[in-house]
JSON list of C-alpha atoms in Angstrom, two decimals:
[
{"chain": "A", "resi": 1, "resn": "UNK", "atom": "CA", "xyz": [-75.85, -29.83, -81.35]},
{"chain": "A", "resi": 2, "resn": "UNK", "atom": "CA", "xyz": [-79.13, -30.35, -83.20]},
{"chain": "A", "resi": 3, "resn": "UNK", "atom": "CA", "xyz": [-77.57, -29.55, -86.57]},
{"chain": "A", "resi": 4, "resn": "UNK", "atom": "CA", "xyz": [-74.71, -32.05, -85.97]},
{"chain": "A", "resi": 5, "resn": "UNK", "atom": "CA", "xyz": [-77.20, -34.78, -85.03]},
{"chain": "A", "resi": 6, "resn": "UNK", "atom": "CA", "xyz": [-79.31, -34.05, -88.11]},
{"chain": "A", "resi": 7, "resn": "UNK", "atom": "CA", "xyz": [-76.26, -34.16, -90.40]},
{"chain": "A", "resi": 8, "resn": "UNK", "atom": "CA", "xyz": [-75.03, -37.43, -88.89]},
{"chain": "A", "resi": 9, "resn": "UNK", "atom": "CA", "xyz": [-78.36, -39.11, -89.62]},
{"chain": "A", "resi": 10, "resn": "UNK", "atom": "CA", "xyz": [-79.05, -37.29, -92.93]},
{"chain": "A", "resi": 11, "resn": "UNK", "atom": "CA", "xyz": [-82.16, -35.63, -91.48]},
{"chain": "A", "resi": 12, "resn": "UNK", "atom": "CA", "xyz": [-83.50, -32.31, -92.75]},
{"chain": "A", "resi": 13, "resn": "UNK", "atom": "CA", "xyz": [-82.56, -29.35, -90.58]},
{"chain": "A", "resi": 14, "resn": "UNK", "atom": "CA", "xyz": [-83.90, -25.85, -91.19]},
{"chain": "A", "resi": 15, "resn": "UNK", "atom": "CA", "xyz": [-83.56, -24.24, -87.77]},
{"chain": "A", "resi": 16, "resn": "UNK", "atom": "CA", "xyz": [-83.35, -25.19, -84.10]},
{"chain": "A", "resi": 17, "resn": "UNK", "atom": "CA", "xyz": [-86.55, -26.82, -82.83]},
{"chain": "A", "resi": 18, "resn": "UNK", "atom": "CA", "xyz": [-88.86, -25.05, -80.42]},
{"chain": "A", "resi": 19, "resn": "UNK", "atom": "CA", "xyz": [-87.94, -26.78, -77.16]},
{"chain": "A", "resi": 20, "resn": "UNK", "atom": "CA", "xyz": [-88.66, -25.78, -73.58]},
{"chain": "A", "resi": 21, "resn": "UNK", "atom": "CA", "xyz": [-87.46, -27.25, -70.27]},
{"chain": "A", "resi": 22, "resn": "UNK", "atom": "CA", "xyz": [-90.41, -27.82, -67.92]},
{"chain": "A", "resi": 23, "resn": "UNK", "atom": "CA", "xyz": [-90.35, -28.47, -64.16]},
{"chain": "A", "resi": 24, "resn": "UNK", "atom": "CA", "xyz": [-93.23, -29.89, -62.13]},
{"chain": "A", "resi": 25, "resn": "UNK", "atom": "CA", "xyz": [-93.17, -30.03, -58.34]},
{"chain": "A", "resi": 26, "resn": "UNK", "atom": "CA", "xyz": [-94.06, -33.59, -57.32]},
{"chain": "A", "resi": 27, "resn": "UNK", "atom": "CA", "xyz": [-93.39, -33.21, -53.57]},
{"chain": "A", "resi": 28, "resn": "UNK", "atom": "CA", "xyz": [-91.99, -30.49, -51.33]},
{"chain": "A", "resi": 29, "resn": "UNK", "atom": "CA", "xyz": [-88.42, -29.90, -52.47]},
{"chain": "A", "resi": 30, "resn": "UNK", "atom": "CA", "xyz": [-88.66, -32.37, -55.40]},
{"chain": "A", "resi": 31, "resn": "UNK", "atom": "CA", "xyz": [-89.16, -31.57, -59.05]},
{"chain": "A", "resi": 32, "resn": "UNK", "atom": "CA", "xyz": [-89.62, -33.68, -62.17]},
{"chain": "A", "resi": 33, "resn": "UNK", "atom": "CA", "xyz": [-88.11, -32.20, -65.33]},
{"chain": "A", "resi": 34, "resn": "UNK", "atom": "CA", "xyz": [-89.02, -32.70, -68.98]},
{"chain": "A", "resi": 35, "resn": "UNK", "atom": "CA", "xyz": [-88.29, -31.33, -72.43]},
{"chain": "A", "resi": 36, "resn": "UNK", "atom": "CA", "xyz": [-91.27, -30.23, -74.51]},
{"chain": "A", "resi": 37, "resn": "UNK", "atom": "CA", "xyz": [-90.80, -29.92, -78.27]},
{"chain": "A", "resi": 38, "resn": "UNK", "atom": "CA", "xyz": [-93.39, -27.82, -80.08]},
{"chain": "A", "resi": 39, "resn": "UNK", "atom": "CA", "xyz": [-96.00, -25.40, -78.80]},
{"chain": "A", "resi": 40, "resn": "UNK", "atom": "CA", "xyz": [-99.05, -27.64, -79.25]},
{"chain": "A", "resi": 41, "resn": "UNK", "atom": "CA", "xyz": [-100.12, -30.27, -76.69]},
{"chain": "A", "resi": 42, "resn": "UNK", "atom": "CA", "xyz": [-97.80, -33.27, -76.82]},
{"chain": "A", "resi": 43, "resn": "UNK", "atom": "CA", "xyz": [-98.86, -36.08, -79.14]},
{"chain": "A", "resi": 44, "resn": "UNK", "atom": "CA", "xyz": [-96.09, -38.41, -77.92]},
{"chain": "A", "resi": 45, "resn": "UNK", "atom": "CA", "xyz": [-94.53, -38.93, -74.47]},
{"chain": "A", "resi": 46, "resn": "UNK", "atom": "CA", "xyz": [-91.05, -40.48, -74.33]},
{"chain": "A", "resi": 47, "resn": "UNK", "atom": "CA", "xyz": [-89.40, -42.19, -71.34]},
{"chain": "A", "resi": 48, "resn": "UNK", "atom": "CA", "xyz": [-85.69, -43.01, -71.39]},
{"chain": "A", "resi": 49, "resn": "UNK", "atom": "CA", "xyz": [-83.90, -46.10, -70.09]},
{"chain": "A", "resi": 50, "resn": "UNK", "atom": "CA", "xyz": [-81.38, -46.36, -67.28]},
{"chain": "A", "resi": 51, "resn": "UNK", "atom": "CA", "xyz": [-78.39, -44.00, -67.16]},
{"chain": "A", "resi": 52, "resn": "UNK", "atom": "CA", "xyz": [-80.02, -41.72, -69.77]},
{"chain": "A", "resi": 53, "resn": "UNK", "atom": "CA", "xyz": [-82.09, -38.51, -69.78]},
{"chain": "A", "resi": 54, "resn": "UNK", "atom": "CA", "xyz": [-84.59, -36.58, -71.89]},
{"chain": "A", "resi": 55, "resn": "UNK", "atom": "CA", "xyz": [-81.84, -35.50, -74.30]},
{"chain": "A", "resi": 56, "resn": "UNK", "atom": "CA", "xyz": [-81.61, -39.14, -75.40]},
{"chain": "A", "resi": 57, "resn": "UNK", "atom": "CA", "xyz": [-84.36, -38.24, -77.88]},
{"chain": "A", "resi": 58, "resn": "UNK", "atom": "CA", "xyz": [-82.77, -35.11, -79.40]},
{"chain": "A", "resi": 59, "resn": "UNK", "atom": "CA", "xyz": [-82.08, -36.90, -82.70]},
{"chain": "A", "resi": 60, "resn": "UNK", "atom": "CA", "xyz": [-85.11, -39.19, -82.91]},
{"chain": "A", "resi": 61, "resn": "UNK", "atom": "CA", "xyz": [-87.58, -36.32, -82.37]},
{"chain": "A", "resi": 62, "resn": "UNK", "atom": "CA", "xyz": [-86.69, -34.73, -85.72]},
{"chain": "A", "resi": 63, "resn": "UNK", "atom": "CA", "xyz": [-88.27, -37.32, -88.04]},
{"chain": "A", "resi": 64, "resn": "UNK", "atom": "CA", "xyz": [-91.38, -37.55, -85.84]},
{"chain": "A", "resi": 65, "resn": "UNK", "atom": "CA", "xyz": [-92.32, -33.95, -86.75]},
{"chain": "A", "resi": 66, "resn": "UNK", "atom": "CA", "xyz": [-94.91, -33.66, -84.00]},
{"chain": "A", "resi": 67, "resn": "UNK", "atom": "CA", "xyz": [-95.14, -32.13, -80.54]},
{"chain": "A", "resi": 68, "resn": "UNK", "atom": "CA", "xyz": [-93.65, -34.41, -77.91]},
{"chain": "A", "resi": 69, "resn": "UNK", "atom": "CA", "xyz": [-92.63, -34.54, -74.29]},
{"chain": "A", "resi": 70, "resn": "UNK", "atom": "CA", "xyz": [-89.49, -36.33, -73.05]},
{"chain": "A", "resi": 71, "resn": "UNK", "atom": "CA", "xyz": [-89.35, -36.82, -69.28]},
{"chain": "A", "resi": 72, "resn": "UNK", "atom": "CA", "xyz": [-86.24, -36.99, -67.10]},
{"chain": "A", "resi": 73, "resn": "UNK", "atom": "CA", "xyz": [-87.08, -39.86, -64.75]},
{"chain": "A", "resi": 74, "resn": "UNK", "atom": "CA", "xyz": [-86.37, -39.30, -61.03]},
{"chain": "A", "resi": 75, "resn": "UNK", "atom": "CA", "xyz": [-82.64, -39.10, -60.36]},
{"chain": "A", "resi": 76, "resn": "UNK", "atom": "CA", "xyz": [-81.80, -38.51, -64.04]},
{"chain": "A", "resi": 77, "resn": "UNK", "atom": "CA", "xyz": [-81.12, -35.37, -66.05]},
{"chain": "A", "resi": 78, "resn": "UNK", "atom": "CA", "xyz": [-82.64, -32.37, -64.28]},
{"chain": "A", "resi": 79, "resn": "UNK", "atom": "CA", "xyz": [-85.16, -34.36, -62.17]},
{"chain": "A", "resi": 80, "resn": "UNK", "atom": "CA", "xyz": [-84.63, -34.75, -58.44]},
{"chain": "A", "resi": 81, "resn": "UNK", "atom": "CA", "xyz": [-84.18, -38.25, -57.07]},
{"chain": "A", "resi": 82, "resn": "UNK", "atom": "CA", "xyz": [-86.84, -39.90, -54.94]},
{"chain": "A", "resi": 83, "resn": "UNK", "atom": "CA", "xyz": [-85.84, -39.80, -51.26]},
{"chain": "A", "resi": 84, "resn": "UNK", "atom": "CA", "xyz": [-83.72, -42.88, -50.53]},
{"chain": "A", "resi": 85, "resn": "UNK", "atom": "CA", "xyz": [-83.90, -43.98, -54.17]},
{"chain": "A", "resi": 86, "resn": "UNK", "atom": "CA", "xyz": [-81.17, -44.37, -56.75]},
{"chain": "A", "resi": 87, "resn": "UNK", "atom": "CA", "xyz": [-79.53, -41.04, -57.44]},
{"chain": "A", "resi": 88, "resn": "UNK", "atom": "CA", "xyz": [-80.40, -39.62, -54.04]},
{"chain": "A", "resi": 89, "resn": "UNK", "atom": "CA", "xyz": [-77.16, -37.96, -52.98]},
{"chain": "A", "resi": 90, "resn": "UNK", "atom": "CA", "xyz": [-78.41, -37.87, -49.38]},
{"chain": "A", "resi": 91, "resn": "UNK", "atom": "CA", "xyz": [-78.65, -41.68, -49.34]},
{"chain": "A", "resi": 92, "resn": "UNK", "atom": "CA", "xyz": [-76.03, -43.23, -47.03]},
{"chain": "A", "resi": 93, "resn": "UNK", "atom": "CA", "xyz": [-73.52, -45.59, -48.63]},
{"chain": "A", "resi": 94, "resn": "UNK", "atom": "CA", "xyz": [-73.69, -49.18, -47.42]}
]
């Protein structure tokens, strides 16, 4: 949907951006996920707000025109929740 986002905001769009989904193990059985745009080391790191994920920045990354990393916070997007934290599906309901 990159081309639709670019058209909606009147941003230039030549081709899909180079984007890769990364996973980092932060504890046994838990991974943190992020989207990396560009092949060079990230110049900008983006963190989303509540009830969002790394794709929140799909549109705003275009005008930045630099390598960046958008992280899925624990329990959001493709990142595993912290044990007992919000988004932990193993957490008992009270």
